[in-house]
Structures are given as C-alpha cells and as structure tokens.
Coordinates of C-alpha atoms and ligand atoms in Angstrom, one line a residue:
M1 CA -54.9 91.3 0.9
A2 CA -57.1 89.1 2.9
A3 CA -60.2 90.2 4.8
N4 CA -58.9 89.1 8.2
T5 CA -58.1 92.6 9.4
A6 CA -61.7 93.2 10.6
S7 CA -62.2 93.3 14.3
P8 CA -62.7 89.8 15.5
A9 CA -64.9 91.1 18.2
A10 CA -67.7 91.3 15.6
G11 CA -67.7 87.6 14.9
P12 CA -69.9 85.3 17.0
A13 CA -68.2 83.2 19.6
R14 CA -68.7 79.4 19.3
P15 CA -71.7 78.2 21.2
G16 CA -70.8 77.6 24.9
L17 CA -67.6 79.7 24.6
M18 CA -67.4 83.3 25.8
G19 CA -66.0 86.0 23.5
L20 CA -62.8 87.5 24.6
E21 CA -64.2 91.1 24.6
D22 CA -67.2 89.8 26.7
A23 CA -64.9 88.3 29.2
L24 CA -62.8 91.4 29.4
Q25 CA -65.9 93.6 29.9
R26 CA -67.3 91.3 32.6
L27 CA -64.0 91.2 34.4
L28 CA -63.6 95.0 34.3
A29 CA -67.2 95.5 35.4
S30 CA -66.5 93.3 38.5
V31 CA -63.7 95.5 39.9
E32 CA -63.6 98.8 41.8
P33 CA -60.3 100.6 42.2
V34 CA -58.5 100.1 45.6
A35 CA -59.4 103.0 47.9
G36 CA -56.0 103.7 49.5
V37 CA -54.0 106.7 48.3
E38 CA -50.4 107.7 49.2
T39 CA -47.9 110.5 48.4
V40 CA -44.6 109.5 46.9
P41 CA -41.6 111.5 45.6
T42 CA -42.0 112.2 41.9
A43 CA -38.7 110.4 41.3
A44 CA -40.1 107.2 42.8
A45 CA -43.5 107.3 41.1
A46 CA -42.7 105.4 37.9
G47 CA -45.3 102.7 37.2
R48 CA -47.7 104.2 39.8
V49 CA -51.2 105.5 39.0
L50 CA -52.1 109.1 39.6
A51 CA -54.9 109.5 42.1
N52 CA -56.0 113.0 41.2
D53 CA -55.9 115.4 38.3
L54 CA -52.6 117.3 38.3
A55 CA -53.0 121.0 37.3
S56 CA -50.2 123.4 36.6
P57 CA -49.6 126.3 38.9
L58 CA -47.5 128.1 36.2
D59 CA -47.0 128.7 32.5
V60 CA -44.3 126.5 31.0
P61 CA -42.1 128.0 29.8
G62 CA -42.6 130.7 32.4
F63 CA -41.1 133.5 30.1
D64 CA -40.3 134.0 26.4
N65 CA -36.8 132.6 25.9
S66 CA -34.3 131.8 23.2
Q67 CA -34.3 128.5 21.4
M68 CA -30.8 128.9 20.1
D69 CA -27.4 130.2 20.9
G70 CA -27.2 133.4 18.9
Y71 CA -28.3 137.1 19.1
A72 CA -31.6 138.6 20.3
V73 CA -32.5 141.4 18.0
R74 CA -35.0 144.1 17.0
R75 CA -36.0 143.0 13.5
E76 CA -36.2 146.6 12.2
D77 CA -32.6 147.2 13.3
V78 CA -31.4 144.1 11.5
A79 CA -33.4 145.1 8.3
R80 CA -31.6 148.5 8.3
A81 CA -28.2 147.0 9.0
V82 CA -28.5 144.3 6.3
A83 CA -29.7 147.0 3.8
E84 CA -26.7 149.2 4.6
G85 CA -24.2 146.3 4.9
R86 CA -23.4 147.5 8.5
A87 CA -22.4 145.5 11.6
L88 CA -24.3 145.9 14.9
P89 CA -22.9 146.4 18.4
V90 CA -23.4 143.6 20.9
A91 CA -24.5 145.6 24.0
Q92 CA -25.2 142.8 26.5
R93 CA -24.7 139.1 27.1
I94 CA -27.5 136.9 28.5
P95 CA -26.7 133.3 29.5
A96 CA -29.5 130.9 30.6
G97 CA -30.6 131.6 34.2
H98 CA -29.9 135.4 33.9
F99 CA -32.0 138.3 33.0
G100 CA -30.9 141.0 30.5
C101 CA -32.0 144.6 30.4
E102 CA -34.2 146.3 27.7
L103 CA -32.5 146.0 24.3
A104 CA -31.4 149.6 23.3
P105 CA -32.4 150.5 19.7
G106 CA -29.6 149.8 17.3
T107 CA -28.0 147.1 19.4
V108 CA -28.3 143.3 19.7
A109 CA -27.8 141.0 22.7
R110 CA -25.6 137.9 22.8
I111 CA -28.1 135.2 24.0
F112 CA -27.9 131.5 24.9
T113 CA -30.4 128.7 24.6
G114 CA -33.0 129.0 27.4
A115 CA -32.1 132.6 28.4
P116 CA -35.0 135.0 28.8
M117 CA -35.6 137.3 25.8
P118 CA -34.7 140.9 26.7
A119 CA -37.6 143.4 26.5
G120 CA -37.7 145.1 23.1
A121 CA -36.2 142.1 21.2
D122 CA -38.6 140.4 18.8
A123 CA -36.5 137.6 17.2
V124 CA -33.3 135.5 17.6
V125 CA -30.7 135.1 14.9
M126 CA -28.7 131.8 15.4
Q127 CA -25.0 132.2 15.8
E128 CA -24.4 130.2 12.6
D129 CA -26.0 133.1 10.7
A130 CA -23.8 135.7 12.3
T131 CA -20.1 136.7 11.8
P132 CA -18.0 138.7 14.3
A133 CA -17.1 142.0 12.7
E134 CA -14.9 145.1 13.3
P135 CA -16.7 148.3 14.4
P136 CA -17.5 150.4 11.3
A137 CA -15.1 153.3 10.6
D138 CA -17.8 155.9 11.4
A139 CA -18.7 154.4 14.8
S140 CA -18.2 156.8 17.7
A141 CA -15.5 156.0 20.2
A142 CA -18.2 154.9 22.7
E143 CA -19.9 152.7 20.2
A144 CA -16.6 151.1 19.1
Q145 CA -16.1 150.0 22.7
A146 CA -19.4 148.0 22.6
A147 CA -19.2 145.7 25.6
H148 CA -19.2 142.4 23.6
G149 CA -17.9 143.3 20.2
W150 CA -19.7 143.7 16.9
V151 CA -21.6 141.3 14.7
R152 CA -22.7 141.1 11.0
L153 CA -26.0 139.4 10.4
G154 CA -26.8 137.9 7.0
T155 CA -30.6 137.9 6.8
V156 CA -33.6 139.5 8.5
P157 CA -35.3 137.1 10.8
T158 CA -39.1 136.5 10.8
E159 CA -41.2 137.7 13.7
G160 CA -40.6 135.5 16.8
Q161 CA -37.9 133.4 15.0
W162 CA -36.2 131.0 17.5
V163 CA -38.3 132.3 20.3
R164 CA -40.1 129.9 22.6
R165 CA -43.2 131.6 23.9
R166 CA -44.3 131.8 27.5
G167 CA -47.0 129.0 28.1
E168 CA -46.5 127.3 24.7
D169 CA -46.0 123.9 26.5
V170 CA -48.4 124.3 29.5
R171 CA -50.8 127.0 30.5
A172 CA -51.2 127.9 34.2
G173 CA -54.3 126.1 35.5
A174 CA -54.3 123.4 32.7
V175 CA -54.6 119.7 33.8
V176 CA -51.4 118.2 32.5
L177 CA -52.1 114.6 33.8
A178 CA -55.5 113.2 34.5
A179 CA -56.4 111.0 37.5
G180 CA -56.0 107.4 36.4
T181 CA -52.9 108.0 34.3
R182 CA -50.1 105.4 34.7
L183 CA -46.9 107.3 35.3
S184 CA -44.0 106.4 33.0
A185 CA -40.8 108.3 32.4
A186 CA -42.3 111.1 30.3
E187 CA -45.1 111.8 32.7
L188 CA -42.6 112.1 35.6
G189 CA -40.7 114.7 33.6
L190 CA -43.8 116.6 32.8
A191 CA -44.9 116.6 36.5
A192 CA -41.4 117.9 37.4
S193 CA -41.7 120.6 34.8
I194 CA -44.6 122.1 36.7
G195 CA -42.7 121.8 40.0
S196 CA -44.3 118.7 41.5
A197 CA -41.8 117.2 44.0
S198 CA -44.3 114.5 45.0
L199 CA -47.5 112.9 43.6
R200 CA -50.7 111.5 45.0
V201 CA -51.0 107.9 43.7
H202 CA -53.1 104.9 44.4
R203 CA -51.6 102.4 46.8
R204 CA -50.1 99.3 45.2
V205 CA -52.3 96.3 44.4
R206 CA -51.4 93.4 46.6
V207 CA -51.3 90.1 44.7
A208 CA -50.7 86.6 46.0
L209 CA -49.3 84.3 43.3
A210 CA -50.1 80.6 43.7
S211 CA -48.9 77.8 41.4
T212 CA -51.0 74.6 41.5
G213 CA -49.7 71.3 40.4
D214 CA -47.9 68.4 42.2
E215 CA -45.6 68.1 39.2
L216 CA -44.0 71.6 39.9
I217 CA -40.5 72.0 41.3
Q218 CA -39.0 75.4 42.0
P219 CA -35.8 76.1 40.1
G220 CA -33.1 75.8 42.7
E221 CA -35.0 73.2 44.7
L222 CA -33.6 70.3 42.7
P223 CA -31.0 70.1 39.9
A224 CA -32.1 68.9 36.5
D225 CA -30.5 65.5 36.9
R226 CA -32.4 64.8 40.1
L227 CA -35.9 65.8 39.0
P228 CA -38.3 63.0 39.8
P229 CA -40.1 61.3 36.9
G230 CA -42.9 63.5 35.6
A231 CA -41.7 66.6 37.4
I232 CA -41.2 70.0 35.7
Y233 CA -39.8 73.3 36.7
N234 CA -42.3 76.0 37.6
S235 CA -41.9 78.6 34.8
N236 CA -45.2 80.5 35.1
R237 CA -44.4 81.9 38.5
Y238 CA -41.3 83.6 37.1
F239 CA -42.8 85.5 34.2
L240 CA -45.9 86.3 36.2
E241 CA -44.0 87.7 39.1
S242 CA -41.9 89.8 36.8
M243 CA -44.9 91.2 34.9
L244 CA -46.8 91.9 38.2
Q245 CA -43.8 93.8 39.5
R246 CA -43.6 95.8 36.3
L247 CA -47.3 96.6 36.7
G248 CA -46.5 98.2 40.1
C249 CA -48.1 95.4 42.2
E250 CA -46.9 94.2 45.6
V251 CA -46.4 90.4 45.0
T252 CA -46.4 87.6 47.5
V253 CA -45.3 84.3 46.1
L254 CA -47.2 81.5 47.7
G255 CA -45.2 79.0 45.8
R256 CA -46.6 75.7 44.8
V257 CA -49.9 74.8 46.3
P258 CA -50.1 71.0 46.4
D259 CA -53.0 69.2 44.7
D260 CA -54.6 68.6 48.1
R261 CA -57.8 70.1 49.4
A262 CA -56.9 71.0 52.9
A263 CA -53.6 72.6 51.9
T264 CA -55.3 74.6 49.1
Q265 CA -58.0 75.8 51.6
T266 CA -55.4 76.9 54.2
A267 CA -53.2 78.7 51.6
L268 CA -56.1 80.5 49.9
T269 CA -57.9 81.5 53.1
E270 CA -54.8 83.0 54.5
A271 CA -53.8 84.8 51.3
A272 CA -57.3 86.3 51.0
R273 CA -56.9 88.1 54.3
D274 CA -54.3 90.6 53.3
H275 CA -54.3 90.6 49.5
D276 CA -56.6 92.2 46.9
V277 CA -56.2 89.4 44.4
I278 CA -55.1 85.8 44.4
L279 CA -53.7 84.8 41.1
T280 CA -53.5 81.0 40.5
T281 CA -52.1 79.1 37.6
G282 CA -53.1 75.6 36.6
G283 CA -56.1 73.5 37.3
V284 CA -58.8 75.4 35.5
S285 CA -59.2 73.2 32.5
V286 CA -62.1 70.8 32.3
G287 CA -61.8 67.5 34.1
E288 CA -58.9 68.6 36.1
E289 CA -57.9 66.9 39.3
D290 CA -58.1 70.2 41.0
H291 CA -58.9 71.8 44.3
V292 CA -58.9 75.5 43.6
K293 CA -62.4 75.4 42.2
P294 CA -64.2 73.6 45.1
V295 CA -62.2 75.5 47.7
V296 CA -62.9 79.0 46.2
Q297 CA -66.6 78.0 45.7
A298 CA -66.8 77.0 49.4
L299 CA -65.2 80.3 50.5
G300 CA -67.0 82.6 48.0
A301 CA -67.7 82.1 44.4
L302 CA -65.8 81.0 41.3
D303 CA -66.9 81.0 37.6
L304 CA -65.0 78.8 35.2
W305 CA -65.1 80.5 31.8
Q306 CA -64.3 78.8 28.5
I307 CA -63.1 81.7 26.3
A308 CA -63.2 81.5 22.6
M309 CA -59.4 82.0 22.2
K310 CA -56.3 80.0 21.5
P311 CA -54.2 79.6 23.5
G312 CA -55.9 80.3 26.8
K313 CA -59.4 78.8 26.7
P314 CA -59.9 78.1 30.4
F315 CA -60.0 81.0 32.7
A316 CA -61.5 81.4 36.2
H317 CA -62.9 84.4 38.0
G318 CA -64.3 84.7 41.4
W319 CA -63.8 85.9 45.0
I320 CA -63.2 84.7 48.5
D321 CA -65.1 86.2 51.5
R322 CA -62.4 87.4 54.0
A323 CA -64.8 86.6 56.9
H324 CA -63.4 83.0 56.6
A325 CA -60.0 84.5 57.8
G326 CA -61.5 86.9 60.3
G327 CA -61.3 89.8 57.8
R328 CA -63.7 92.1 55.9
G329 CA -64.7 92.4 52.3
R330 CA -63.7 90.2 49.4
C331 CA -60.5 89.1 47.8
H332 CA -60.6 88.6 44.0
V333 CA -59.5 85.3 42.5
L334 CA -58.2 85.0 39.0
G335 CA -57.4 81.5 37.8
L336 CA -55.1 81.3 34.7
P337 CA -54.5 78.1 32.7
G338 CA -51.3 76.1 33.5
N339 CA -49.9 75.8 30.0
P340 CA -47.2 78.5 30.0
V341 CA -48.2 80.2 26.7
S342 CA -51.9 80.1 27.6
C343 CA -51.0 81.5 31.0
F344 CA -48.9 84.3 29.4
V345 CA -51.6 85.3 26.9
T346 CA -54.5 85.3 29.3
F347 CA -52.4 87.3 31.8
V348 CA -51.6 90.0 29.2
L349 CA -55.1 90.2 27.6
L350 CA -57.3 89.7 30.7
A351 CA -55.5 89.8 34.1
R352 CA -53.4 92.8 33.2
P353 CA -56.3 95.2 32.4
F354 CA -58.1 93.8 35.5
L355 CA -55.1 94.6 37.8
L356 CA -54.6 98.0 36.2
R357 CA -58.2 98.9 36.8
L358 CA -58.0 97.6 40.4
G359 CA -55.0 99.9 40.9
G360 CA -57.0 102.9 39.8
A361 CA -55.8 103.2 36.2
T362 CA -58.1 104.3 33.4
V363 CA -58.4 101.2 31.2
A364 CA -60.4 100.8 27.9
P365 CA -62.7 97.7 28.0
T366 CA -61.2 96.6 24.7
L367 CA -58.0 95.1 23.5
P368 CA -55.3 97.6 22.6
P369 CA -55.5 98.7 18.9
A370 CA -53.8 96.2 16.5
L371 CA -51.5 97.4 13.8
P372 CA -51.9 96.3 10.3
M373 CA -48.8 94.3 9.2
E374 CA -47.9 92.0 6.4
A375 CA -47.7 88.3 7.1
H376 CA -44.5 86.7 5.8
F377 CA -45.8 83.2 6.5
D378 CA -48.7 80.9 5.7
L379 CA -51.3 79.6 8.2
P380 CA -53.1 77.1 5.9
R381 CA -55.3 75.6 8.7
A382 CA -58.0 77.8 10.2
D383 CA -58.8 77.3 13.9
K384 CA -62.4 77.5 15.3
R385 CA -61.2 79.9 17.9
R386 CA -59.7 83.4 17.7
E387 CA -56.0 82.7 17.7
F388 CA -53.1 84.7 19.2
L389 CA -50.0 83.7 17.2
R390 CA -46.5 84.4 18.3
V391 CA -44.7 86.4 15.7
R392 CA -41.8 88.7 15.2
R393 CA -41.2 91.6 12.9
N394 CA -38.5 91.0 10.3
C395 CA -36.1 93.5 8.7
V396 CA -38.2 93.8 5.5
G397 CA -41.3 95.1 7.2
G398 CA -43.2 91.9 7.6
L399 CA -44.0 89.3 10.3
D400 CA -42.4 85.9 10.8
L401 CA -44.3 83.1 12.6
F402 CA -42.7 81.0 15.3
P403 CA -42.8 77.5 13.8
N404 CA -44.2 75.8 17.0
Q405 CA -47.4 77.4 18.2
N406 CA -48.1 74.8 20.9
S407 CA -49.4 76.4 24.0
S408 CA -46.7 74.7 26.1
V409 CA -43.8 76.1 24.1
L410 CA -42.5 79.0 26.0
T411 CA -39.7 79.5 23.6
S412 CA -42.3 81.0 21.2
V413 CA -43.0 83.8 23.7
A414 CA -39.4 84.5 24.4
W415 CA -38.7 84.7 20.6
A416 CA -41.8 86.8 19.7
D417 CA -42.1 90.5 19.8
G418 CA -45.9 90.4 19.2
L419 CA -49.1 88.5 18.7
V420 CA -51.1 88.2 15.6
D421 CA -54.8 88.5 16.6
N422 CA -56.3 86.1 14.0
P423 CA -60.1 85.9 13.8
A424 CA -61.8 82.5 14.2
G425 CA -61.9 80.5 11.0
S426 CA -59.3 82.5 9.2
V427 CA -56.4 81.2 7.2
I428 CA -53.4 83.4 6.5
A429 CA -51.5 83.5 3.2
H430 CA -48.1 85.1 2.7
G431 CA -48.6 88.8 1.9
D432 CA -52.0 89.1 3.8
T433 CA -52.5 92.0 6.1
V434 CA -52.9 90.8 9.7
R435 CA -53.6 92.4 13.0
Y436 CA -50.4 92.8 15.0
L437 CA -50.3 93.5 18.8
P438 CA -46.8 94.5 20.0
L439 CA -45.8 92.7 23.1
A440 CA -44.0 95.8 24.3
G441 CA -47.3 97.4 25.0
F442 CA -48.2 94.7 27.5
L443 CA -44.9 94.5 29.4
D444 CA -44.8 97.7 31.3
Ligands
AMP501 P1 -53.3 72.5 34.2 O1 -53.9 73.8 33.7 O2 -53.0 72.4 35.6 O3 -54.0 71.3 33.6 O4 -51.9 72.4 33.5 C1 -51.7 72.4 32.1 C2 -50.3 72.2 31.7 O5 -49.5 73.2 32.2 C3 -49.7 70.9 32.4 O6 -48.8 70.4 31.4 C4 -48.9 71.5 33.5 O7 -47.8 70.6 33.9 C5 -48.4 72.8 33.0 N1 -48.2 73.7 34.1 C6 -49.0 74.0 35.1 N2 -48.5 74.9 35.9 C7 -47.3 75.2 35.4 C8 -46.2 76.1 35.9 N3 -46.4 76.9 37.0 N4 -45.1 76.2 35.1 C9 -45.0 75.4 34.0 N5 -45.9 74.6 33.6 C10 -47.1 74.5 34.3
MG502 MG1 -52.5 71.0 37.2

C-alpha cells in the first residue's frame, strides 16, 4: 500500500500555481444564488433546486398498516389457539384502501399489504405461515359460518410483527427536504409521499456557451473529407451543452466565436445582457492569440488562474458589467481550457459546483469524497502537478488506466468511469490504494 491516499489538498501547490481547493473556494465565494424562484409541478422538478424547506403536513404512513398479505391477530388469541391446536375464524377481510372494524376477541382478520390494522389487533401473521382449516367440531353453527373461513396459525407472532407504524417514515411537521437540495428521482417521490403536487424551486441558471478558435468547425457544417487543413470539429460544445442541461441550466449556444476582437466583443456584450454566466472554451492558456481576455477585461474583469492540476491548468474567472449592453448587474465569465480533456475535468471539478451554487444548491467547498480503490496499473513517472487520471473499474475490484492520458484524447473520458486523484509528485505501483472519484457523481 502506498501513502498516496492522503488528501492532496494538504500538499503545497507549486510556486505560482494555485491549489485546486483554493480555486474552488474562491470561485464559490464569488457567487450568490440567483434570486428568482418559481413553482413547478412535482413531476417536472427533476434536476431543480428546492427554494425552501419542505415540511410534512402529515405522518407517513398516516396509520398503522400491514406489511404483508396475511392475518391481523390478537397475539393472546393466537397463543391460546396454538397451545390447543385449534383453528381461528376469519371474521373480516380488509384490502388496502379499506377500513375494517374492531377485531372481536377470538377472531382474526384477513388483511392485505398496506391495509389499516383493525383496532384490537397487535400483530400480523403472513399468509405463508397460515393454512386454511375446517371449523372445529365443537364450533357453534354461527361460528362455523365465519364470514371468511377458518385458519390454522403455526406460531405466535411477536408484538407488532409485520406492522408498519404510523409516522415511522415521516413525522408531521418534520422537514423532509431542506432548501438547497437538488431534486432527483427519490426526492420527488418523497415530496409526493407528503402530498406535494408542486414545489418552489430556484429559476434555472442561464448559461451562454461560446467556443473560441478559428480552427473549429461544427459537426454538420462540413463533411470530414472537406475539412480545410488545420480544421477540427468542435467537440467541447457537445459534452458541455449536455452536462449543462443535466445540471438544469438553460443553455444558449453562441457557437464559434472567431479569433477576432470586434466579433468577440459583440458576442460577449450581447450574451452578458440576458445570461447569468458566459462559459467560454479555448484561449486561456499562456501566450494564446486570444481575444476573450482583453475583451472581458475591457468590459469588466478577468483573472487568469494557473491551477496546480493536470489536465486543466489554465482557467479564467471574471465578470462583465451589463451596463455595456444597457443592462444592470454583472454576468459571470468562466473560461475553460480548449483541450477537450482539460475542458471536461475543469468543468466537472470547478464550473459544475460554481453553477450549482449559482442555481441555489447547497455545495461543499471541497471535492466530493474519493473512494479508496486498488490500482491495477503502474504510473512510474510522477508529475509535478496533482493529476486526474482517466480510469475504469475492472471486474476484479481494481482500476485500469486508459493508456493515453494526453489532455487532447477525448476517447479516454468516454472510456473512463472515474478519475484517480493522484497527489503531486506521486508514482503509483500495481496494488497501491488510490483515490477514485466516480464520474457518475459529476454527470447529473
Ligand atoms: P486553446 O486553449 O485555445 O489553446 O486550445 C487548446 C487545444 O484545444 C487546441 O488544440 C485547440 O484546437 C483545442 N480546442 C479548443 N477548443 C476546442 C473545441 N471546442 N473542441 C475541440 N478542441 C478544441
Ligand atoms: Mg484557441
């Protein structure tokens, strides 16, 4: 076992580079949740962020009920019947959604899952532990006519056996979902279980997505055999748009912004007017023939960060004053690197929590917790930066490494199901325990 499972946050960043956790904390500190709130039907609230605490108006379940198809009984009656080897008369039948009457002493009730317990019953015997029986010879004529036959029970149930108690899931008045919760399938079911037909949620975050680079061609614009020399297809836009939608954002695709100052200025000024964030890709590395930086600096402010991580070192963060477009307030700008893997990794580790917080979600100012997993690969050369390696779980409980870790190789991300968060300066040997971050946790 190697020692590289310690939190990399503890290690010093290289001089001149910013630690990833520092960058995350600064980003989150710079953002206030959007103010708007709206009411949406519960069925349409998946992916949205709850705007207020949701308290339950009732106990769930609202009444003691049976957890099994079987017989509601008085335990003392069963104890006597078992001791005497007698069958018991089934005096009533209670399906789910119906209410029985008080259980007369010496009788049982046929009951079905979810049906309310009749008064007087203190346990349920499941039907697998009961056998239909003939009335005993000494039963009176009236008893022998028991409405629903007779039954022989094998054992005496324990107190409350197979009974779901009123309020055991939710107590009336309890907050079942806190403000800032992102609503996924289970939360919608929970909200429905307390009768919420609609939910108050934060409005969607409006994001404008801009791809910089004269080399970029949209898929569909030109077929592969007619691409000009040096041109490539724009891939970043596609995974970013998809991830933004899955985050619940309203996305405007600005498309390719040409490497030209006037065009960049026009595109960003207009986008700033009616968006909360402009997300750009490309042109934030050092020495770039780039117009995003001077344009944003002229319209507001932009910091270029060099983050101590690989891939994804360059990252830009700033804002545009909407007054330049006749509006009010500021529009955030996030600049992601152009290399697709760097773009992907900085999106999930930095832009995603930023956008969630902007959308009102409660977000921890740290990376999600990593899982200890066994490396089934070697990484003999340590990097000076904290590295996020594309890996995949194998069927023997370990992690395999994608062979090409270059930050331009998008195949590695499509292949991977997680990232190994490898501290700066660490080598990895087969069998070492490493820090695994499942990608699934970043994609919804
Ligand atoms: P840049 O950050 O602009 O220096 O770009 C770094 C690398 O990423 C270059 O090879 C670009 O061609 C490439 N790149 C930039 N934007 C995109 C994009 N939207 N899709 C695919 N590759 C891109
Ligand atoms: Mg570029």
